[in-house]
Amino acid sequence: MMPDDYDALEAQAVDEPAFSNSDEGYAWIDANCAICVHELPPRERRDGDGCPLILIALLGKRPRQWSDGPRTPEGRYAMATQYVCSEQRDEPAADELRPVPVMAGQGELLPCESAAPRRPVRDGGSS
């Protein structure tokens, strides 16, 4: 998990802009941060709990956790793959995050302990 110490992350950052303009920055953020678990809190309207690396980049530095992505022999790159973030973690599937809701008046046979899919128990049929 990413450290929560913004000051330490900011002190480690390279003193150069991560992006040359806002189009480049938002293209990369949309392609990479939109699926990262570190940006789940802002998507759930919990302000102040987002990824500190984005803030560092938006304030004009390049986080050390962002290394160069693939480049052509001429040095060109796609905006979405300009960097590779060492801290990026895919979000769990939606059904792993929240229990399946029980509709009012539906009743339930067993309490829902986990939204994770259960595998059927198979009898090996040993004889």
Coordinates of C-alpha atoms in Angstrom, one line a residue:
M1 CA 0.0 0.0 0.0
M2 CA 1.2 3.5 -0.7
P3 CA 2.6 5.5 2.2
D4 CA 0.4 8.2 3.5
D5 CA 3.3 10.6 4.2
Y6 CA 2.7 13.3 1.5
D7 CA 5.7 15.3 2.7
A8 CA 8.1 12.4 2.2
L9 CA 6.6 11.6 -1.2
E10 CA 6.9 15.3 -2.2
A11 CA 10.5 15.5 -1.0
Q12 CA 11.4 12.4 -3.2
A13 CA 9.8 13.8 -6.3
V14 CA 11.8 15.1 -9.2
D15 CA 11.7 18.8 -9.6
E16 CA 10.4 18.9 -13.1
P17 CA 6.8 19.0 -14.5
A18 CA 5.3 15.6 -15.0
F19 CA 3.2 16.8 -17.9
S20 CA 3.7 19.5 -20.5
N21 CA 0.1 20.6 -20.5
S22 CA -3.3 19.8 -18.9
D23 CA -4.4 17.7 -21.8
E24 CA -1.4 15.4 -21.4
G25 CA -1.9 15.2 -17.6
Y26 CA -5.6 14.5 -17.6
A27 CA -5.3 11.9 -20.4
W28 CA -2.7 10.0 -18.3
I29 CA -4.7 10.4 -15.1
D30 CA -8.0 9.2 -16.8
A31 CA -6.3 6.2 -18.3
N32 CA -4.4 5.1 -15.2
C33 CA -5.9 6.5 -12.1
A34 CA -9.5 5.8 -13.0
I35 CA -8.9 2.1 -12.3
C36 CA -6.6 2.4 -9.3
V37 CA -7.7 1.6 -5.8
H38 CA -5.8 4.7 -4.5
E39 CA -8.3 6.9 -6.3
L40 CA -11.4 5.1 -5.1
P41 CA -12.1 7.5 -2.2
P42 CA -12.5 10.5 -4.4
R43 CA -14.8 8.6 -6.7
E44 CA -16.9 7.8 -3.6
R45 CA -17.0 11.5 -2.7
R46 CA -14.5 11.2 0.2
D47 CA -12.4 14.3 -0.5
G48 CA -9.0 14.5 0.9
D49 CA -8.3 10.7 0.7
G50 CA -7.0 10.6 -2.9
C51 CA -3.7 9.5 -4.2
P52 CA -1.0 12.0 -3.1
L53 CA 1.0 11.3 -6.3
I54 CA -1.6 13.1 -8.4
L55 CA -1.4 16.1 -6.2
I56 CA 2.4 16.2 -6.5
A57 CA 2.1 16.0 -10.3
L58 CA -0.5 18.7 -10.5
L59 CA 1.7 21.0 -8.3
G60 CA 4.6 20.7 -10.8
K61 CA 6.8 17.8 -9.8
R62 CA 7.1 14.2 -11.1
P63 CA 6.7 11.5 -8.5
R64 CA 9.6 9.1 -8.3
Q65 CA 7.0 6.3 -8.5
W66 CA 6.3 7.2 -12.1
S67 CA 8.8 5.8 -14.5
D68 CA 8.9 6.4 -18.3
G69 CA 6.5 4.2 -20.2
P70 CA 7.1 2.8 -23.7
R71 CA 8.7 5.1 -26.3
T72 CA 9.3 4.9 -30.0
P73 CA 12.9 5.1 -31.4
E74 CA 12.2 8.8 -31.9
G75 CA 11.1 9.2 -28.3
R76 CA 7.4 9.6 -28.9
Y77 CA 4.9 8.2 -26.5
A78 CA 1.1 7.9 -26.1
M79 CA -0.3 10.2 -23.5
A80 CA -2.1 7.3 -21.7
T81 CA 1.1 5.3 -21.4
Q82 CA 3.6 8.1 -20.8
Y83 CA 4.4 6.8 -17.3
V84 CA 4.1 3.5 -15.5
C85 CA 3.1 4.0 -11.8
S86 CA 4.8 1.5 -9.4
E87 CA 1.9 2.1 -6.9
Q88 CA -1.0 1.4 -9.3
R89 CA -3.3 -1.3 -8.0
D90 CA -6.4 -2.3 -9.8
E91 CA -9.7 -2.0 -7.9
P92 CA -11.4 -5.1 -6.8
A93 CA -14.4 -6.1 -8.8
A94 CA -17.5 -4.2 -7.7
D95 CA -19.1 -7.4 -6.2
E96 CA -16.1 -7.8 -4.0
L97 CA -16.4 -4.3 -2.5
R98 CA -20.0 -4.3 -1.2
P99 CA -22.3 -7.0 -0.1
V100 CA -25.2 -7.7 -2.4
P101 CA -28.2 -5.7 -1.0
V102 CA -31.3 -7.4 0.2
M103 CA -34.5 -5.9 -1.2
A104 CA -37.1 -4.7 1.3
G105 CA -39.6 -7.4 2.0
Q106 CA -37.5 -10.1 0.3
G107 CA -36.1 -11.9 3.3
E108 CA -33.0 -13.9 3.2
L109 CA -32.3 -17.5 3.9
L110 CA -28.7 -16.9 5.1
P111 CA -27.0 -13.7 6.2
C112 CA -24.7 -12.3 3.5
E113 CA -21.2 -12.4 5.0
S114 CA -19.3 -11.7 1.8
A115 CA -20.2 -10.5 -1.7
A116 CA -17.4 -12.7 -3.1
P117 CA -18.7 -15.4 -5.3
R118 CA -18.7 -18.8 -3.7
R119 CA -17.5 -21.9 -5.4
P120 CA -19.8 -24.9 -5.3
V121 CA -18.6 -27.8 -3.2
R122 CA -18.0 -30.8 -5.4
D123 CA -18.0 -34.3 -4.2
G124 CA -14.9 -36.0 -5.5
G125 CA -16.8 -39.3 -5.8
S126 CA -14.0 -41.3 -4.2
S127 CA -14.8 -45.0 -4.1

